[in-house]
Amino acid sequence: QVQLVESGGGLVQAGGSLRLSCVASGSIARINYWSWYRQAPGKQRQLVASIYSGERTNYADSVKGRFTISRDSAKNTLYLQMNNLRPEDTATYYCNAAVWDTRGGVSDRWGQGTQVTVSS
């Protein structure tokens, strides 16, 4: 069973920074595609950033230049460095990964989420 566990959320003032982490554990062969999503109350879940095919990345327009996605493949860990945070970044942040397991199967996995609250 593969699990994703996020950490690093919290309360921060506007203009501040946070670093989210997502650790994958279980029978993992490889993870080629990682993403961060977020969901604010009453809104749909939206893609924040992805990293894939080595180190290719893409970002939502609203976070470009402020957020950086990265990963440590040896540790099966995904990061999201969030700088210059704004109140509109307030949301629950979720880690998502396409995981190839040691049995040759592939599955789409989600973490439980970590809350980020930005005060004005």
Short mmCIF file of N, CA, C and O in Angstrom, two decimals:
data_model
loop_
_atom_site.label_atom_id
_atom_site.label_comp_id
_atom_site.label_asym_id
_atom_site.label_seq_id
_atom_site.Cartn_x
_atom_site.Cartn_y
_atom_site.Cartn_z
N GLN A 1 0.84 -1.19 0.00
CA GLN A 1 0.00 0.00 0.00
C GLN A 1 0.88 1.25 0.00
O GLN A 1 1.78 1.37 0.83
N VAL A 2 0.62 2.14 -0.93
CA VAL A 2 1.38 3.37 -1.02
C VAL A 2 0.63 4.48 -0.31
O VAL A 2 -0.58 4.63 -0.47
N GLN A 3 1.35 5.25 0.47
CA GLN A 3 0.75 6.38 1.18
C GLN A 3 1.54 7.65 0.91
O GLN A 3 2.76 7.62 0.76
N LEU A 4 0.81 8.77 0.87
CA LEU A 4 1.42 10.09 0.77
C LEU A 4 1.05 10.87 2.02
O LEU A 4 -0.13 10.91 2.39
N VAL A 5 2.04 11.49 2.63
CA VAL A 5 1.79 12.26 3.85
C VAL A 5 2.40 13.64 3.69
O VAL A 5 3.63 13.77 3.51
N GLU A 6 1.54 14.67 3.76
CA GLU A 6 2.00 16.05 3.65
C GLU A 6 2.31 16.62 5.03
O GLU A 6 1.74 16.18 6.04
N SER A 7 3.14 17.62 5.04
CA SER A 7 3.44 18.38 6.26
C SER A 7 3.93 19.76 5.86
O SER A 7 4.22 20.01 4.69
N GLY A 8 4.01 20.65 6.85
CA GLY A 8 4.58 21.97 6.61
C GLY A 8 3.57 23.10 6.53
O GLY A 8 3.97 24.26 6.44
N GLY A 9 2.30 22.77 6.56
CA GLY A 9 1.31 23.85 6.54
C GLY A 9 1.28 24.61 7.84
O GLY A 9 1.93 24.24 8.82
N GLY A 10 0.53 25.70 7.84
CA GLY A 10 0.42 26.51 9.04
C GLY A 10 -0.17 27.85 8.77
O GLY A 10 -0.72 28.11 7.69
N LEU A 11 -0.06 28.73 9.76
CA LEU A 11 -0.56 30.10 9.68
C LEU A 11 0.61 31.04 9.47
O LEU A 11 1.60 30.99 10.21
N VAL A 12 0.50 31.90 8.47
CA VAL A 12 1.58 32.83 8.17
C VAL A 12 0.98 34.16 7.73
O VAL A 12 -0.14 34.20 7.20
N GLN A 13 1.70 35.22 7.95
CA GLN A 13 1.24 36.53 7.50
C GLN A 13 1.51 36.71 6.02
O GLN A 13 2.43 36.09 5.46
N ALA A 14 0.73 37.57 5.41
CA ALA A 14 0.95 37.89 4.00
C ALA A 14 2.39 38.36 3.79
O ALA A 14 2.93 39.12 4.61
N GLY A 15 2.99 37.86 2.72
CA GLY A 15 4.39 38.16 2.44
C GLY A 15 5.35 37.13 3.00
O GLY A 15 6.54 37.14 2.67
N GLY A 16 4.85 36.25 3.83
CA GLY A 16 5.69 35.23 4.44
C GLY A 16 5.90 34.02 3.55
O GLY A 16 5.45 33.99 2.40
N SER A 17 6.58 33.03 4.11
CA SER A 17 6.93 31.83 3.35
C SER A 17 6.60 30.57 4.15
O SER A 17 6.61 30.58 5.38
N LEU A 18 6.34 29.52 3.41
CA LEU A 18 6.18 28.19 3.98
C LEU A 18 6.77 27.18 3.00
O LEU A 18 6.80 27.42 1.78
N ARG A 19 7.20 26.06 3.53
CA ARG A 19 7.68 24.96 2.69
C ARG A 19 6.89 23.71 3.02
O ARG A 19 6.95 23.22 4.15
N LEU A 20 6.16 23.22 2.05
CA LEU A 20 5.41 21.99 2.22
C LEU A 20 6.24 20.79 1.77
O LEU A 20 7.04 20.90 0.85
N SER A 21 6.02 19.68 2.45
CA SER A 21 6.69 18.43 2.08
C SER A 21 5.63 17.33 1.92
O SER A 21 4.59 17.37 2.57
N CYS A 22 5.94 16.38 1.07
CA CYS A 22 5.07 15.22 0.87
C CYS A 22 5.97 14.00 0.74
O CYS A 22 6.78 13.92 -0.18
N VAL A 23 5.81 13.07 1.67
CA VAL A 23 6.63 11.87 1.66
C VAL A 23 5.78 10.68 1.21
O VAL A 23 4.69 10.45 1.76
N ALA A 24 6.27 9.96 0.23
CA ALA A 24 5.61 8.76 -0.24
C ALA A 24 6.27 7.54 0.37
O ALA A 24 7.50 7.44 0.42
N SER A 25 5.47 6.60 0.83
CA SER A 25 6.00 5.38 1.42
C SER A 25 5.22 4.17 0.93
O SER A 25 4.08 4.29 0.48
N GLY A 26 5.86 3.00 1.02
CA GLY A 26 5.22 1.77 0.58
C GLY A 26 6.04 1.10 -0.49
O GLY A 26 7.23 1.37 -0.65
N SER A 27 5.40 0.24 -1.26
CA SER A 27 6.08 -0.54 -2.28
C SER A 27 6.20 0.26 -3.58
O SER A 27 5.51 0.01 -4.56
N ILE A 28 7.10 1.20 -3.56
CA ILE A 28 7.25 2.15 -4.67
C ILE A 28 8.42 1.76 -5.57
O ILE A 28 9.52 1.58 -5.09
N ALA A 29 8.13 1.64 -6.86
CA ALA A 29 9.20 1.44 -7.83
C ALA A 29 9.71 2.78 -8.32
O ALA A 29 10.91 3.03 -8.36
N ARG A 30 8.78 3.65 -8.69
CA ARG A 30 9.17 4.98 -9.12
C ARG A 30 7.92 5.88 -9.15
O ARG A 30 6.80 5.41 -9.23
N ILE A 31 8.19 7.17 -9.08
CA ILE A 31 7.15 8.18 -9.22
C ILE A 31 7.62 9.14 -10.29
O ILE A 31 8.61 9.84 -10.09
N ASN A 32 6.93 9.14 -11.41
CA ASN A 32 7.34 10.00 -12.51
C ASN A 32 6.60 11.33 -12.55
O ASN A 32 7.03 12.25 -13.24
N TYR A 33 5.49 11.40 -11.89
CA TYR A 33 4.64 12.59 -11.99
C TYR A 33 4.12 12.93 -10.60
O TYR A 33 3.38 12.16 -10.00
N TRP A 34 4.51 14.12 -10.13
CA TRP A 34 4.08 14.62 -8.83
C TRP A 34 3.35 15.95 -9.05
O TRP A 34 3.75 16.74 -9.91
N SER A 35 2.38 16.20 -8.19
CA SER A 35 1.71 17.49 -8.27
C SER A 35 1.29 17.97 -6.89
O SER A 35 1.09 17.16 -5.97
N TRP A 36 1.12 19.29 -6.79
CA TRP A 36 0.45 19.91 -5.65
C TRP A 36 -0.86 20.51 -6.15
O TRP A 36 -0.88 21.20 -7.19
N TYR A 37 -1.92 20.25 -5.42
CA TYR A 37 -3.22 20.86 -5.67
C TYR A 37 -3.61 21.63 -4.41
O TYR A 37 -3.07 21.40 -3.32
N ARG A 38 -4.59 22.49 -4.56
CA ARG A 38 -5.16 23.16 -3.39
C ARG A 38 -6.65 23.33 -3.57
O ARG A 38 -7.16 23.40 -4.69
N GLN A 39 -7.31 23.40 -2.43
CA GLN A 39 -8.76 23.59 -2.45
C GLN A 39 -9.15 24.52 -1.31
O GLN A 39 -8.89 24.23 -0.14
N ALA A 40 -9.76 25.63 -1.69
CA ALA A 40 -10.28 26.58 -0.72
C ALA A 40 -11.74 26.26 -0.44
O ALA A 40 -12.41 25.64 -1.28
N PRO A 41 -12.25 26.67 0.70
CA PRO A 41 -13.65 26.37 1.03
C PRO A 41 -14.60 26.89 -0.04
O PRO A 41 -14.50 28.04 -0.48
N GLY A 42 -15.49 26.02 -0.49
CA GLY A 42 -16.48 26.41 -1.48
C GLY A 42 -15.96 26.48 -2.89
O GLY A 42 -16.70 26.88 -3.80
N LYS A 43 -14.72 26.10 -3.10
CA LYS A 43 -14.14 26.17 -4.44
C LYS A 43 -13.66 24.79 -4.89
O LYS A 43 -13.46 23.88 -4.09
N GLN A 44 -13.46 24.66 -6.20
CA GLN A 44 -12.97 23.40 -6.74
C GLN A 44 -11.48 23.26 -6.47
O GLN A 44 -10.75 24.25 -6.34
N ARG A 45 -11.06 22.01 -6.42
CA ARG A 45 -9.64 21.74 -6.28
C ARG A 45 -8.93 22.18 -7.56
O ARG A 45 -9.39 21.90 -8.66
N GLN A 46 -7.80 22.86 -7.39
CA GLN A 46 -7.07 23.36 -8.55
C GLN A 46 -5.62 22.93 -8.49
O GLN A 46 -5.02 22.80 -7.41
N LEU A 47 -5.05 22.73 -9.68
CA LEU A 47 -3.65 22.38 -9.79
C LEU A 47 -2.78 23.60 -9.48
O LEU A 47 -3.01 24.68 -10.04
N VAL A 48 -1.80 23.40 -8.62
CA VAL A 48 -0.88 24.48 -8.26
C VAL A 48 0.42 24.35 -9.04
O VAL A 48 0.90 25.30 -9.65
N ALA A 49 1.00 23.14 -9.01
CA ALA A 49 2.28 22.93 -9.69
C ALA A 49 2.50 21.44 -9.89
O ALA A 49 1.99 20.62 -9.13
N SER A 50 3.27 21.12 -10.93
CA SER A 50 3.62 19.73 -11.22
C SER A 50 5.09 19.62 -11.57
O SER A 50 5.69 20.59 -12.08
N ILE A 51 5.64 18.44 -11.35
CA ILE A 51 7.01 18.14 -11.77
C ILE A 51 7.01 16.73 -12.37
O ILE A 51 6.42 15.81 -11.81
N TYR A 52 7.66 16.57 -13.53
CA TYR A 52 7.56 15.31 -14.26
C TYR A 52 8.69 15.19 -15.25
O TYR A 52 9.42 16.15 -15.51
N SER A 53 8.84 13.98 -15.80
CA SER A 53 9.83 13.70 -16.85
C SER A 53 11.19 14.30 -16.51
O SER A 53 11.74 15.09 -17.28
N GLY A 54 11.69 13.89 -15.35
CA GLY A 54 12.95 14.47 -14.92
C GLY A 54 12.66 15.68 -14.06
O GLY A 54 12.19 15.54 -12.95
N GLU A 55 12.92 16.84 -14.60
CA GLU A 55 12.73 18.05 -13.81
C GLU A 55 11.84 19.07 -14.50
O GLU A 55 11.90 20.25 -14.19
N ARG A 56 11.03 18.62 -15.43
CA ARG A 56 10.10 19.56 -16.06
C ARG A 56 9.05 19.99 -15.04
O ARG A 56 8.55 19.17 -14.28
N THR A 57 8.71 21.26 -15.07
CA THR A 57 7.74 21.79 -14.12
C THR A 57 6.71 22.66 -14.84
O THR A 57 6.97 23.18 -15.93
N ASN A 58 5.55 22.76 -14.23
CA ASN A 58 4.59 23.75 -14.68
C ASN A 58 3.84 24.29 -13.47
O ASN A 58 3.73 23.60 -12.44
N TYR A 59 3.37 25.51 -13.60
CA TYR A 59 2.74 26.21 -12.48
C TYR A 59 1.45 26.88 -12.91
O TYR A 59 1.31 27.32 -14.06
N ALA A 60 0.54 27.00 -11.96
CA ALA A 60 -0.63 27.83 -12.19
C ALA A 60 -0.16 29.28 -12.32
O ALA A 60 0.80 29.69 -11.66
N ASP A 61 -0.83 30.05 -13.15
CA ASP A 61 -0.43 31.44 -13.36
C ASP A 61 -0.40 32.22 -12.06
O ASP A 61 0.45 33.10 -11.87
N SER A 62 -1.30 31.89 -11.15
CA SER A 62 -1.43 32.65 -9.92
C SER A 62 -0.24 32.47 -8.97
O SER A 62 -0.07 33.27 -8.04
N VAL A 63 0.58 31.44 -9.20
CA VAL A 63 1.70 31.20 -8.28
C VAL A 63 3.06 31.32 -8.96
O VAL A 63 4.10 31.22 -8.30
N LYS A 64 3.07 31.54 -10.27
CA LYS A 64 4.34 31.66 -10.99
C LYS A 64 5.20 32.78 -10.40
O LYS A 64 4.71 33.87 -10.13
N GLY A 65 6.46 32.46 -10.19
CA GLY A 65 7.39 33.43 -9.64
C GLY A 65 7.39 33.48 -8.12
O GLY A 65 8.26 34.13 -7.53
N ARG A 66 6.43 32.83 -7.49
CA ARG A 66 6.36 32.83 -6.02
C ARG A 66 6.55 31.43 -5.44
O ARG A 66 7.12 31.28 -4.36
N PHE A 67 6.07 30.42 -6.14
CA PHE A 67 6.16 29.04 -5.65
C PHE A 67 7.17 28.26 -6.49
O PHE A 67 7.32 28.50 -7.69
N THR A 68 7.85 27.31 -5.83
CA THR A 68 8.78 26.43 -6.53
C THR A 68 8.54 24.99 -6.10
O THR A 68 8.58 24.69 -4.91
N ILE A 69 8.31 24.14 -7.08
CA ILE A 69 8.14 22.71 -6.82
C ILE A 69 9.45 22.00 -7.07
O ILE A 69 10.19 22.33 -8.01
N SER A 70 9.76 21.04 -6.21
CA SER A 70 10.98 20.27 -6.39
C SER A 70 10.77 18.89 -5.76
O SER A 70 9.78 18.67 -5.05
N ARG A 71 11.70 18.00 -6.01
CA ARG A 71 11.57 16.66 -5.44
C ARG A 71 12.94 16.07 -5.17
O ARG A 71 13.94 16.46 -5.78
N ASP A 72 12.94 15.12 -4.25
CA ASP A 72 14.12 14.32 -3.96
C ASP A 72 13.72 12.87 -4.24
O ASP A 72 13.06 12.24 -3.41
N SER A 73 14.07 12.39 -5.41
CA SER A 73 13.64 11.05 -5.82
C SER A 73 14.19 9.96 -4.91
O SER A 73 13.53 8.96 -4.67
N ALA A 74 15.39 10.17 -4.40
CA ALA A 74 16.00 9.16 -3.52
C ALA A 74 15.21 9.00 -2.23
O ALA A 74 15.19 7.92 -1.63
N LYS A 75 14.56 10.07 -1.82
CA LYS A 75 13.77 10.05 -0.58
C LYS A 75 12.28 9.95 -0.85
O LYS A 75 11.48 10.00 0.08
N ASN A 76 11.89 9.85 -2.12
CA ASN A 76 10.46 9.83 -2.48
C ASN A 76 9.71 10.98 -1.81
O ASN A 76 8.65 10.79 -1.21
N THR A 77 10.28 12.15 -1.92
CA THR A 77 9.73 13.33 -1.25
C THR A 77 9.54 14.47 -2.25
O THR A 77 10.42 14.73 -3.08
N LEU A 78 8.42 15.11 -2.13
CA LEU A 78 8.05 16.26 -2.95
C LEU A 78 8.00 17.50 -2.06
O LEU A 78 7.60 17.41 -0.89
N TYR A 79 8.40 18.64 -2.62
CA TYR A 79 8.40 19.89 -1.86
C TYR A 79 7.65 20.97 -2.63
O TYR A 79 7.53 20.93 -3.86
N LEU A 80 7.17 21.94 -1.88
CA LEU A 80 6.62 23.15 -2.47
C LEU A 80 7.07 24.32 -1.62
O LEU A 80 6.62 24.48 -0.49
N GLN A 81 8.00 25.09 -2.16
CA GLN A 81 8.44 26.30 -1.49
C GLN A 81 7.52 27.43 -1.90
O GLN A 81 7.40 27.73 -3.09
N MET A 82 6.88 28.04 -0.92
CA MET A 82 5.91 29.09 -1.19
C MET A 82 6.41 30.39 -0.57
O MET A 82 6.55 30.48 0.66
N ASN A 83 6.70 31.36 -1.42
CA ASN A 83 7.18 32.66 -0.97
C ASN A 83 6.16 33.74 -1.30
O ASN A 83 5.29 33.57 -2.15
N ASN A 84 6.30 34.88 -0.62
CA ASN A 84 5.41 36.02 -0.85
C ASN A 84 3.94 35.57 -0.84
O ASN A 84 3.18 35.88 -1.76
N LEU A 85 3.57 34.87 0.20
CA LEU A 85 2.22 34.34 0.28
C LEU A 85 1.19 35.44 0.39
O LEU A 85 1.44 36.51 0.98
N ARG A 86 0.03 35.16 -0.17
CA ARG A 86 -1.09 36.10 -0.20
C ARG A 86 -2.30 35.45 0.49
O ARG A 86 -2.42 34.23 0.52
N PRO A 87 -3.21 36.28 0.97
CA PRO A 87 -4.42 35.69 1.59
C PRO A 87 -5.17 34.74 0.66
O PRO A 87 -5.74 33.74 1.13
N GLU A 88 -5.13 35.02 -0.63
CA GLU A 88 -5.84 34.15 -1.58
C GLU A 88 -5.16 32.79 -1.77
O GLU A 88 -5.70 31.91 -2.43
N ASP A 89 -3.98 32.60 -1.18
CA ASP A 89 -3.32 31.29 -1.21
C ASP A 89 -3.86 30.37 -0.11
O ASP A 89 -3.51 29.19 -0.05
N THR A 90 -4.71 30.92 0.76
CA THR A 90 -5.28 30.12 1.84
C THR A 90 -6.10 28.97 1.27
O THR A 90 -7.00 29.19 0.46
N ALA A 91 -5.76 27.76 1.69
CA ALA A 91 -6.43 26.57 1.17
C ALA A 91 -5.85 25.34 1.86
O ALA A 91 -4.83 25.43 2.57
N THR A 92 -6.48 24.21 1.61
CA THR A 92 -5.87 22.94 1.97
C THR A 92 -5.06 22.47 0.77
O THR A 92 -5.59 22.42 -0.36
N TYR A 93 -3.81 22.14 1.00
CA TYR A 93 -2.91 21.74 -0.07
C TYR A 93 -2.74 20.21 -0.05
O TYR A 93 -2.48 19.62 1.00
N TYR A 94 -2.89 19.63 -1.23
CA TYR A 94 -2.83 18.19 -1.38
C TYR A 94 -1.70 17.78 -2.31
O TYR A 94 -1.48 18.40 -3.36
N CYS A 95 -1.05 16.71 -1.93
CA CYS A 95 -0.02 16.10 -2.76
C CYS A 95 -0.66 15.00 -3.60
O CYS A 95 -1.53 14.25 -3.11
N ASN A 96 -0.25 14.91 -4.85
CA ASN A 96 -0.76 13.88 -5.75
C ASN A 96 0.40 13.27 -6.51
O ASN A 96 1.32 13.98 -6.92
N ALA A 97 0.34 11.95 -6.69
CA ALA A 97 1.44 11.29 -7.41
C ALA A 97 0.92 10.11 -8.22
O ALA A 97 0.01 9.39 -7.78
N ALA A 98 1.50 9.92 -9.38
CA ALA A 98 1.28 8.72 -10.19
C ALA A 98 2.39 7.74 -9.81
O ALA A 98 3.56 8.00 -10.13
N VAL A 99 2.01 6.67 -9.11
CA VAL A 99 3.01 5.79 -8.49
C VAL A 99 3.04 4.44 -9.20
O VAL A 99 2.01 3.77 -9.34
N TRP A 100 4.24 4.07 -9.63
CA TRP A 100 4.46 2.71 -10.15
C TRP A 100 4.96 1.87 -8.99
O TRP A 100 6.00 2.18 -8.39
N ASP A 101 4.24 0.79 -8.66
CA ASP A 101 4.66 0.00 -7.52
C ASP A 101 5.56 -1.14 -7.96
O ASP A 101 5.80 -1.37 -9.15
N THR A 102 6.03 -1.88 -6.97
CA THR A 102 7.01 -2.93 -7.24
C THR A 102 6.39 -4.16 -7.92
O THR A 102 7.12 -5.05 -8.35
N ARG A 103 5.08 -4.20 -7.99
CA ARG A 103 4.40 -5.31 -8.68
C ARG A 103 4.13 -4.98 -10.13
O ARG A 103 3.53 -5.78 -10.85
N GLY A 104 4.50 -3.78 -10.54
CA GLY A 104 4.29 -3.38 -11.93
C GLY A 104 3.02 -2.61 -12.17
O GLY A 104 2.71 -2.26 -13.31
N GLY A 105 2.24 -2.37 -11.13
CA GLY A 105 1.02 -1.61 -11.27
C GLY A 105 1.24 -0.12 -11.10
O GLY A 105 2.28 0.31 -10.58
N VAL A 106 0.29 0.67 -11.55
CA VAL A 106 0.36 2.12 -11.40
C VAL A 106 -0.94 2.60 -10.78
O VAL A 106 -2.02 2.09 -11.10
N SER A 107 -0.85 3.57 -9.90
CA SER A 107 -2.03 4.10 -9.23
C SER A 107 -1.87 5.58 -8.99
O SER A 107 -0.76 6.10 -8.89
N ASP A 108 -3.00 6.24 -8.89
CA ASP A 108 -3.05 7.66 -8.61
C ASP A 108 -3.30 7.84 -7.11
O ASP A 108 -4.32 7.40 -6.60
N ARG A 109 -2.36 8.48 -6.43
CA ARG A 109 -2.43 8.58 -4.98
C ARG A 109 -2.56 10.04 -4.53
O ARG A 109 -1.99 10.95 -5.15
N TRP A 110 -3.29 10.21 -3.43
CA TRP A 110 -3.48 11.53 -2.82
C TRP A 110 -3.10 11.47 -1.35
O TRP A 110 -3.33 10.47 -0.67
N GLY A 111 -2.56 12.58 -0.88
CA GLY A 111 -2.33 12.72 0.54
C GLY A 111 -3.59 13.22 1.23
O GLY A 111 -4.61 13.50 0.59
N GLN A 112 -3.49 13.39 2.54
CA GLN A 112 -4.66 13.80 3.33
C GLN A 112 -4.84 15.30 3.37
O GLN A 112 -5.88 15.79 3.79
N GLY A 113 -3.83 16.03 2.93
CA GLY A 113 -3.91 17.49 2.88
C GLY A 113 -3.26 18.15 4.08
O GLY A 113 -3.20 17.59 5.17
N THR A 114 -2.78 19.36 3.84
CA THR A 114 -2.22 20.19 4.91
C THR A 114 -2.76 21.61 4.74
O THR A 114 -2.79 22.13 3.62
N GLN A 115 -3.17 22.21 5.83
CA GLN A 115 -3.83 23.52 5.76
C GLN A 115 -2.81 24.65 5.74
O GLN A 115 -1.88 24.68 6.56
N VAL A 116 -3.02 25.55 4.81
CA VAL A 116 -2.23 26.78 4.74
C VAL A 116 -3.17 27.96 4.89
O VAL A 116 -4.14 28.08 4.14
N THR A 117 -2.89 28.80 5.87
CA THR A 117 -3.72 29.98 6.12
C THR A 117 -2.82 31.20 6.11
O THR A 117 -1.83 31.26 6.84
N VAL A 118 -3.17 32.16 5.26
CA VAL A 118 -2.39 33.39 5.12
C VAL A 118 -3.25 34.55 5.60
O VAL A 118 -4.31 34.82 5.04
N SER A 119 -2.78 35.23 6.62
CA SER A 119 -3.52 36.36 7.17
C SER A 119 -3.06 37.66 6.53
O SER A 119 -1.89 37.81 6.16
N SER A 120 -3.97 38.58 6.42
CA SER A 120 -3.65 39.87 5.78
C SER A 120 -3.14 40.88 6.79
O SER A 120 -3.17 40.66 7.99
#
